[in-house]
mmCIF file of C-alpha atoms and ligand atoms in Angstrom:
data_model
loop_
_atom_site.group_PDB
_atom_site.id
_atom_site.type_symbol
_atom_site.label_atom_id
_atom_site.label_comp_id
_atom_site.label_asym_id
_atom_site.label_seq_id
_atom_site.Cartn_x
_atom_site.Cartn_y
_atom_site.Cartn_z
ATOM 1 C CA MET A 1 -10.579 12.652 5.541
ATOM 2 C CA LYS A 2 -13.638 11.897 7.635
ATOM 3 C CA LEU A 3 -12.250 10.282 10.759
ATOM 4 C CA ALA A 4 -13.448 8.561 13.915
ATOM 5 C CA ILE A 5 -11.306 7.818 16.959
ATOM 6 C CA CYS A 6 -11.782 4.910 19.332
ATOM 7 C CA GLY A 7 -10.583 5.563 22.893
ATOM 8 C CA PHE A 8 -10.076 8.903 24.567
ATOM 9 C CA GLY A 9 -6.934 8.451 26.647
ATOM 10 C CA ARG A 10 -3.603 10.271 26.248
ATOM 11 C CA ALA A 11 -2.807 9.276 22.655
ATOM 12 C CA ALA A 12 -6.392 9.654 21.388
ATOM 13 C CA ARG A 13 -6.666 13.139 22.936
ATOM 14 C CA ALA A 14 -3.461 14.244 21.163
ATOM 15 C CA LEU A 15 -4.915 12.942 17.889
ATOM 16 C CA ALA A 16 -8.282 14.649 18.479
ATOM 17 C CA LYS A 17 -6.526 17.983 19.161
ATOM 18 C CA ASN A 18 -4.471 17.575 16.002
ATOM 19 C CA ILE A 19 -7.616 16.938 13.907
ATOM 20 C CA LEU A 20 -9.625 19.763 15.507
ATOM 21 C CA ASP A 21 -6.745 22.256 15.139
ATOM 22 C CA THR A 22 -6.487 21.842 11.352
ATOM 23 C CA ASP A 23 -8.957 22.163 8.473
ATOM 24 C CA THR A 24 -7.536 19.146 6.635
ATOM 25 C CA HIS A 25 -9.720 16.478 8.258
ATOM 26 C CA THR A 26 -13.026 16.274 10.110
ATOM 27 C CA LEU A 27 -13.693 14.358 13.301
ATOM 28 C CA GLN A 28 -16.995 12.559 12.747
ATOM 29 C CA ALA A 29 -17.135 10.581 16.000
ATOM 30 C CA VAL A 30 -15.272 9.531 19.137
ATOM 31 C CA LEU A 31 -16.203 6.178 20.619
ATOM 32 C CA CYS A 32 -15.308 4.382 23.817
ATOM 33 C CA ARG A 33 -16.421 1.039 25.257
ATOM 34 C CA ALA A 34 -20.086 1.105 26.371
ATOM 35 C CA SER A 35 -19.030 0.929 30.061
ATOM 36 C CA SER A 36 -16.707 3.956 29.831
ATOM 37 C CA THR A 37 -17.426 6.773 32.287
ATOM 38 C CA LYS A 38 -16.740 9.143 29.364
ATOM 39 C CA GLN A 39 -19.936 8.087 27.529
ATOM 40 C CA GLY A 40 -22.009 11.147 26.553
ATOM 41 C CA MET A 41 -19.316 13.677 27.526
ATOM 42 C CA ASP A 42 -18.436 16.357 24.980
ATOM 43 C CA ILE A 43 -14.796 15.947 23.974
ATOM 44 C CA GLY A 44 -14.274 19.746 24.156
ATOM 45 C CA ASP A 45 -15.022 19.642 27.898
ATOM 46 C CA ILE A 46 -12.291 17.006 28.316
ATOM 47 C CA LEU A 47 -9.739 18.611 25.966
ATOM 48 C CA TYR A 48 -10.148 22.301 26.764
ATOM 49 C CA GLY A 49 -12.027 22.404 30.091
ATOM 50 C CA LYS A 50 -15.677 22.580 31.198
ATOM 51 C CA GLY A 51 -17.935 24.725 29.010
ATOM 52 C CA LYS A 52 -15.677 24.484 25.952
ATOM 53 C CA SER A 53 -17.770 21.940 24.077
ATOM 54 C CA VAL A 54 -17.153 21.268 20.395
ATOM 55 C CA GLY A 55 -20.387 19.364 19.693
ATOM 56 C CA ILE A 56 -18.881 15.866 19.625
ATOM 57 C CA ALA A 57 -20.253 13.624 22.382
ATOM 58 C CA ILE A 58 -18.443 10.368 23.128
ATOM 59 C CA THR A 59 -20.486 7.408 21.960
ATOM 60 C CA SER A 60 -20.081 3.630 21.747
ATOM 61 C CA PRO A 61 -19.672 1.180 18.837
ATOM 62 C CA GLU A 62 -23.153 -0.155 19.647
ATOM 63 C CA LYS A 63 -24.785 3.296 19.387
ATOM 64 C CA ILE A 64 -22.970 4.058 16.137
ATOM 65 C CA LEU A 65 -24.301 0.812 14.663
ATOM 66 C CA GLU A 66 -27.875 1.665 15.723
ATOM 67 C CA ALA A 67 -27.627 5.006 13.890
ATOM 68 C CA ARG A 68 -25.208 4.014 11.141
ATOM 69 C CA GLU A 69 -26.977 6.106 8.476
ATOM 70 C CA ASP A 70 -26.042 9.248 10.478
ATOM 71 C CA TYR A 71 -22.323 8.483 10.206
ATOM 72 C CA ASP A 72 -20.077 9.043 7.207
ATOM 73 C CA ILE A 73 -16.613 7.773 8.189
ATOM 74 C CA ASP A 74 -13.626 7.010 5.934
ATOM 75 C CA VAL A 75 -11.238 5.683 8.588
ATOM 76 C CA VAL A 76 -11.519 4.691 12.260
ATOM 77 C CA ILE A 77 -8.288 5.124 14.260
ATOM 78 C CA ASP A 78 -8.048 2.896 17.333
ATOM 79 C CA PHE A 79 -6.143 4.235 20.333
ATOM 80 C CA SER A 80 -8.132 2.354 22.978
ATOM 81 C CA HIS A 81 -7.252 -1.122 24.181
ATOM 82 C CA HIS A 82 -5.986 -4.452 22.845
ATOM 83 C CA ASP A 83 -9.497 -5.994 23.159
ATOM 84 C CA MET A 84 -11.238 -3.464 20.904
ATOM 85 C CA ALA A 85 -9.537 -4.487 17.648
ATOM 86 C CA PHE A 86 -11.925 -7.308 16.655
ATOM 87 C CA PRO A 87 -15.143 -5.411 17.589
ATOM 88 C CA LEU A 88 -13.822 -2.462 15.553
ATOM 89 C CA ILE A 89 -13.098 -4.657 12.519
ATOM 90 C CA ALA A 90 -16.741 -5.811 12.704
ATOM 91 C CA LEU A 91 -17.949 -2.219 13.109
ATOM 92 C CA CYS A 92 -15.895 -1.053 10.117
ATOM 93 C CA GLY A 93 -17.314 -3.935 8.061
ATOM 94 C CA ASN A 94 -20.809 -2.618 8.862
ATOM 95 C CA LEU A 95 -19.984 1.038 8.221
ATOM 96 C CA GLY A 96 -17.866 0.504 5.102
ATOM 97 C CA ALA A 97 -14.985 2.322 6.826
ATOM 98 C CA ASN A 98 -11.310 1.364 6.953
ATOM 99 C CA LEU A 99 -9.306 0.927 10.164
ATOM 100 C CA VAL A 100 -5.915 1.837 11.666
ATOM 101 C CA ILE A 101 -5.135 -0.318 14.723
ATOM 102 C CA CYS A 102 -2.641 1.577 16.913
ATOM 103 C CA THR A 103 -3.030 -0.554 20.036
ATOM 104 C CA THR A 104 -0.324 -2.998 21.064
ATOM 105 C CA ASN A 105 0.456 -6.443 22.519
ATOM 106 C CA HIS A 106 -1.368 -8.533 19.889
ATOM 107 C CA SER A 107 -0.153 -12.095 19.308
ATOM 108 C CA ILE A 108 0.986 -13.374 15.909
ATOM 109 C CA GLU A 109 -2.264 -15.397 15.760
ATOM 110 C CA GLU A 110 -4.356 -12.264 16.408
ATOM 111 C CA ILE A 111 -2.448 -10.327 13.741
ATOM 112 C CA SER A 112 -3.061 -13.051 11.167
ATOM 113 C CA LYS A 113 -6.779 -12.979 12.117
ATOM 114 C CA PHE A 114 -6.772 -9.202 11.425
ATOM 115 C CA GLN A 115 -5.524 -10.036 7.949
ATOM 116 C CA GLU A 116 -8.082 -12.826 7.452
ATOM 117 C CA PHE A 117 -11.024 -10.661 8.584
ATOM 118 C CA SER A 118 -9.943 -7.575 6.636
ATOM 119 C CA GLU A 119 -9.853 -9.698 3.454
ATOM 120 C CA LYS A 120 -13.148 -11.448 4.256
ATOM 121 C CA LEU A 121 -14.930 -8.132 4.933
ATOM 122 C CA ASN A 122 -13.166 -6.334 2.064
ATOM 123 C CA LEU A 123 -11.715 -3.696 4.400
ATOM 124 C CA GLY A 124 -8.502 -1.716 4.424
ATOM 125 C CA VAL A 125 -6.645 -2.245 7.718
ATOM 126 C CA VAL A 126 -3.250 -0.945 8.889
ATOM 127 C CA TYR A 127 -1.756 -2.638 11.936
ATOM 128 C CA ALA A 128 0.516 0.006 13.468
ATOM 129 C CA PRO A 129 1.891 -0.872 16.916
ATOM 130 C CA ASN A 130 4.706 1.626 16.235
ATOM 131 C CA LEU A 131 3.551 4.739 14.473
ATOM 132 C CA THR A 132 6.545 6.991 13.991
ATOM 133 C CA ILE A 133 8.525 7.093 10.762
ATOM 134 C CA GLY A 134 11.709 7.235 12.871
ATOM 135 C CA ILE A 135 11.088 3.916 14.642
ATOM 136 C CA ASN A 136 10.207 2.213 11.376
ATOM 137 C CA LEU A 137 13.422 3.539 9.781
ATOM 138 C CA LEU A 138 15.393 2.397 12.851
ATOM 139 C CA MET A 139 13.969 -1.129 12.431
ATOM 140 C CA ASP A 140 14.887 -1.144 8.752
ATOM 141 C CA PHE A 141 18.442 0.021 9.568
ATOM 142 C CA VAL A 142 19.146 -2.552 12.313
ATOM 143 C CA LYS A 143 17.728 -5.326 10.128
ATOM 144 C CA ARG A 144 20.206 -4.433 7.362
ATOM 145 C CA LEU A 145 23.109 -4.029 9.824
ATOM 146 C CA ALA A 146 22.420 -7.447 11.399
ATOM 147 C CA LYS A 147 22.298 -9.051 7.941
ATOM 148 C CA ILE A 148 25.534 -7.555 6.601
ATOM 149 C CA SER A 149 27.509 -7.716 9.896
ATOM 150 C CA PRO A 150 27.100 -11.162 11.466
ATOM 151 C CA ASP A 151 29.983 -10.420 13.905
ATOM 152 C CA PHE A 152 28.022 -7.589 15.601
ATOM 153 C CA SER A 153 26.191 -8.149 18.907
ATOM 154 C CA PHE A 154 23.081 -6.064 19.631
ATOM 155 C CA GLU A 155 21.449 -4.716 22.800
ATOM 156 C CA ILE A 156 18.192 -2.734 23.110
ATOM 157 C CA VAL A 157 17.356 -0.169 25.797
ATOM 158 C CA GLU A 158 13.826 1.233 26.020
ATOM 159 C CA ARG A 159 12.631 3.994 28.361
ATOM 160 C CA HIS A 160 8.956 4.646 29.119
ATOM 161 C CA PRO A 161 6.668 5.977 31.886
ATOM 162 C CA LYS A 162 6.033 3.776 34.913
ATOM 163 C CA ASP A 163 2.629 2.449 33.761
ATOM 164 C CA LYS A 164 4.020 0.922 30.538
ATOM 165 C CA ALA A 165 4.263 -2.878 30.127
ATOM 166 C CA PRO A 166 7.622 -4.389 31.220
ATOM 167 C CA VAL A 167 8.677 -4.830 27.560
ATOM 168 C CA THR A 168 7.061 -2.851 24.739
ATOM 169 C CA THR A 169 5.765 -4.363 21.508
ATOM 170 C CA THR A 170 8.135 -2.000 19.679
ATOM 171 C CA ALA A 171 11.194 -3.356 21.544
ATOM 172 C CA ARG A 172 10.090 -6.891 20.665
ATOM 173 C CA MET A 173 9.660 -5.891 17.012
ATOM 174 C CA ILE A 174 13.156 -4.329 16.948
ATOM 175 C CA SER A 175 14.500 -7.587 18.360
ATOM 176 C CA GLN A 176 12.652 -9.551 15.633
ATOM 177 C CA ALA A 177 14.112 -7.224 12.979
ATOM 178 C CA ILE A 178 17.641 -7.980 14.283
ATOM 179 C CA ASP A 179 16.698 -11.663 14.093
ATOM 180 C CA ARG A 180 19.363 -13.058 16.450
ATOM 181 C CA GLU A 181 19.066 -15.417 19.407
ATOM 182 C CA ASP A 182 18.567 -13.618 22.735
ATOM 183 C CA VAL A 183 18.986 -9.907 21.958
ATOM 184 C CA PRO A 184 18.915 -8.383 25.493
ATOM 185 C CA ILE A 185 16.153 -5.803 26.096
ATOM 186 C CA HIS A 186 16.697 -3.432 29.041
ATOM 187 C CA SER A 187 13.588 -1.554 30.221
ATOM 188 C CA VAL A 188 13.748 1.715 32.183
ATOM 189 C CA ARG A 189 10.454 2.872 33.736
ATOM 190 C CA LEU A 190 10.495 6.499 34.891
ATOM 191 C CA ASN A 191 7.783 9.146 34.534
ATOM 192 C CA GLY A 192 8.647 11.990 32.177
ATOM 193 C CA TYR A 193 9.579 9.783 29.242
ATOM 194 C CA VAL A 194 7.113 9.497 26.354
ATOM 195 C CA GLY A 195 9.122 6.771 24.612
ATOM 196 C CA VAL A 196 12.788 6.054 23.857
ATOM 197 C CA HIS A 197 14.197 3.076 21.927
ATOM 198 C CA GLU A 198 17.958 2.765 21.613
ATOM 199 C CA VAL A 199 19.899 0.014 19.828
ATOM 200 C CA THR A 200 23.663 -0.417 20.286
ATOM 201 C CA ALA A 201 25.646 -2.819 18.119
ATOM 202 C CA SER A 202 29.333 -3.654 18.498
ATOM 203 C CA ASN A 203 31.844 -6.186 17.156
ATOM 204 C CA GLY A 204 34.547 -5.201 19.677
ATOM 205 C CA TYR A 205 36.330 -2.967 17.150
ATOM 206 C CA GLU A 206 33.573 -0.516 16.343
ATOM 207 C CA LYS A 207 30.221 0.425 17.823
ATOM 208 C CA ILE A 208 27.098 2.049 16.467
ATOM 209 C CA THR A 209 24.219 3.436 18.551
ATOM 210 C CA ILE A 210 20.919 4.536 17.068
ATOM 211 C CA GLU A 211 18.273 6.125 19.261
ATOM 212 C CA HIS A 212 14.724 7.256 18.627
ATOM 213 C CA GLU A 213 12.850 9.409 21.131
ATOM 214 C CA SER A 214 9.257 10.638 20.973
ATOM 215 C CA PHE A 215 9.007 13.975 22.812
ATOM 216 C CA SER A 216 5.254 14.263 22.502
ATOM 217 C CA ARG A 217 2.210 12.095 21.754
ATOM 218 C CA MET A 218 1.765 14.353 18.717
ATOM 219 C CA ALA A 219 4.398 12.082 17.105
ATOM 220 C CA PHE A 220 1.894 9.203 17.425
ATOM 221 C CA ALA A 221 -0.977 11.407 16.198
ATOM 222 C CA ASN A 222 1.011 12.349 13.075
ATOM 223 C CA GLY A 223 1.843 8.689 12.386
ATOM 224 C CA ALA A 224 -1.800 7.677 12.834
ATOM 225 C CA LEU A 225 -2.883 10.317 10.289
ATOM 226 C CA LEU A 226 -0.208 9.128 7.873
ATOM 227 C CA ALA A 227 -1.510 5.557 8.158
ATOM 228 C CA ALA A 228 -5.134 6.741 7.800
ATOM 229 C CA GLY A 229 -4.246 8.666 4.615
ATOM 230 C CA TYR A 230 -2.534 5.545 3.262
ATOM 231 C CA ILE A 231 -5.478 3.222 3.920
ATOM 232 C CA GLN A 232 -8.312 5.626 3.069
ATOM 233 C CA ASN A 233 -8.681 4.345 -0.511
ATOM 234 C CA ARG A 234 -7.091 0.892 -0.209
ATOM 235 C CA LYS A 235 -8.361 -2.581 0.612
ATOM 236 C CA GLY A 236 -6.395 -5.342 2.295
ATOM 237 C CA PHE A 237 -4.084 -5.675 5.273
ATOM 238 C CA TYR A 238 -0.902 -3.640 5.773
ATOM 239 C CA LEU A 239 1.692 -3.073 8.479
ATOM 240 C CA MET A 240 3.032 0.374 9.378
ATOM 241 C CA GLN A 241 6.354 -0.755 7.829
ATOM 242 C CA ASP A 242 4.486 -1.060 4.482
ATOM 243 C CA VAL A 243 3.183 2.515 4.865
ATOM 244 C CA VAL A 244 6.673 3.873 5.615
ATOM 245 C CA LYS A 245 8.334 1.781 2.867
ATOM 246 C CA ASP A 246 5.920 3.259 0.304
ATOM 247 C CA ILE A 247 6.630 6.795 1.554
ATOM 248 C CA ILE A 248 10.409 6.230 1.350
ATOM 249 C CA SER A 249 10.234 4.693 -2.123
ATOM 250 C CA ASP A 250 8.454 7.864 -3.325
ATOM 251 C CA LYS A 251 11.450 10.025 -2.249
HETATM 252 N N1 NAP B 301 1.234 2.470 18.060
HETATM 253 C C1 NAP B 301 1.842 3.409 18.773
HETATM 254 O O1 NAP B 301 2.901 3.953 18.374
HETATM 255 C C2 NAP B 301 1.196 3.832 20.046
HETATM 256 C C3 NAP B 301 1.502 5.041 20.641
HETATM 257 C C4 NAP B 301 0.819 5.403 21.809
HETATM 258 C C5 NAP B 301 -0.132 4.534 22.352
HETATM 259 N N2 NAP B 301 -0.382 3.359 21.738
HETATM 260 C C6 NAP B 301 -1.382 2.433 22.250
HETATM 261 O O2 NAP B 301 -2.642 3.080 22.264
HETATM 262 C C7 NAP B 301 -3.422 2.590 23.368
HETATM 263 C C8 NAP B 301 -3.848 3.771 24.235
HETATM 264 O O3 NAP B 301 -2.691 4.376 24.780
HETATM 265 P P1 NAP B 301 -2.816 5.625 25.779
HETATM 266 O O4 NAP B 301 -1.455 5.955 26.190
HETATM 267 O O5 NAP B 301 -3.693 6.659 25.176
HETATM 268 O O6 NAP B 301 -3.574 4.918 26.995
HETATM 269 P P2 NAP B 301 -4.561 5.548 28.072
HETATM 270 O O7 NAP B 301 -4.293 6.988 28.276
HETATM 271 O O8 NAP B 301 -4.519 4.627 29.246
HETATM 272 O O9 NAP B 301 -6.007 5.404 27.366
HETATM 273 C C9 NAP B 301 -6.599 4.153 27.175
HETATM 274 C C10 NAP B 301 -7.964 4.311 26.507
HETATM 275 O O10 NAP B 301 -8.532 3.015 26.292
HETATM 276 C C11 NAP B 301 -9.796 2.889 26.978
HETATM 277 N N3 NAP B 301 -9.844 1.540 27.557
HETATM 278 C C12 NAP B 301 -9.183 1.068 28.655
HETATM 279 N N4 NAP B 301 -9.462 -0.238 28.841
HETATM 280 C C13 NAP B 301 -10.309 -0.613 27.845
HETATM 281 C C14 NAP B 301 -10.941 -1.843 27.478
HETATM 282 N N5 NAP B 301 -10.788 -2.953 28.207
HETATM 283 N N6 NAP B 301 -11.731 -1.846 26.369
HETATM 284 C C15 NAP B 301 -11.912 -0.729 25.643
HETATM 285 N N7 NAP B 301 -11.333 0.465 25.924
HETATM 286 C C16 NAP B 301 -10.543 0.522 27.023
HETATM 287 C C17 NAP B 301 -9.793 4.016 28.024
HETATM 288 O O11 NAP B 301 -11.046 4.623 28.202
HETATM 289 P P3 NAP B 301 -12.177 4.149 29.205
HETATM 290 O O12 NAP B 301 -11.487 3.598 30.420
HETATM 291 O O13 NAP B 301 -12.963 5.386 29.480
HETATM 292 O O14 NAP B 301 -12.944 3.128 28.413
HETATM 293 C C18 NAP B 301 -8.953 5.100 27.308
HETATM 294 O O15 NAP B 301 -9.770 5.830 26.429
HETATM 295 C C19 NAP B 301 -2.530 1.550 24.080
HETATM 296 O O16 NAP B 301 -2.819 0.271 23.558
HETATM 297 C C20 NAP B 301 -1.124 1.971 23.679
HETATM 298 O O17 NAP B 301 -0.203 0.899 23.705
HETATM 299 C C21 NAP B 301 0.247 2.998 20.614
#
């Protein structure tokens, strides 16, 4: 696949390393907002240290548009910021590329706009605020458990580094999957964690705990590539759950 990445923070750097370390895909471009201090820097200098350039300079959506005939991109993967999703949908419409949105904290209204715009512009878009297969399987499991066991109560514990939002989008989505009034969400914020989501359910006679932990941002990079492979030759709007459901139904 011919890929572009938007953003060059922790998750995007893990993805870039993954792409550069294998021969399966090519990294056609890395873009950041026009005001980013990373503009013009070679990503090799950031990933591997000064003097280790790989010939990919960070650019902006605006510059890519100006020189669109120089770019051949199948899928753009967004690991930047909540606000970049709509500008990237417009960019992909112009480039004829598809999009995987990995950023978080979008409202239901924004998500339905993603769907509307992807259909209007005839794009393929995956909205993937939780990228790992494990988390998507966990959500599927707790949804079934809540449905078949109405006497069970559920609690969610999530552990993340200190700079993470007070409640993650993933924890909220797990709560929606359980679909009960007031499922408590307990947030632990300590550096060292990449991401843990744990759900415990009990009816007073038996208890089940299911926990997912990401050890490395490579887990997110792998999920992003899975979603990109899924959307490469599709049109329309999909959630990461759709991607995982299709993978499971193949097995
Ligand atoms: N779906 C998942 O499973 C998953 C997993 C990991 C992360 N994420 C999401 O991916 C995003 C990045 O995470 P991260 O951990 O890599 O964060 P990070 O290390 O803080 O990197 C953030 C990136 O976004 C750019 N940025 C910051 N503010 C911006 C703005 N207002 N407009 C455009 N770009 C902006 C930053 O670059 P400049 O400041 O140079 O512009 C940087 O490249 C977050 O939304 C996070 O929630 C999702």
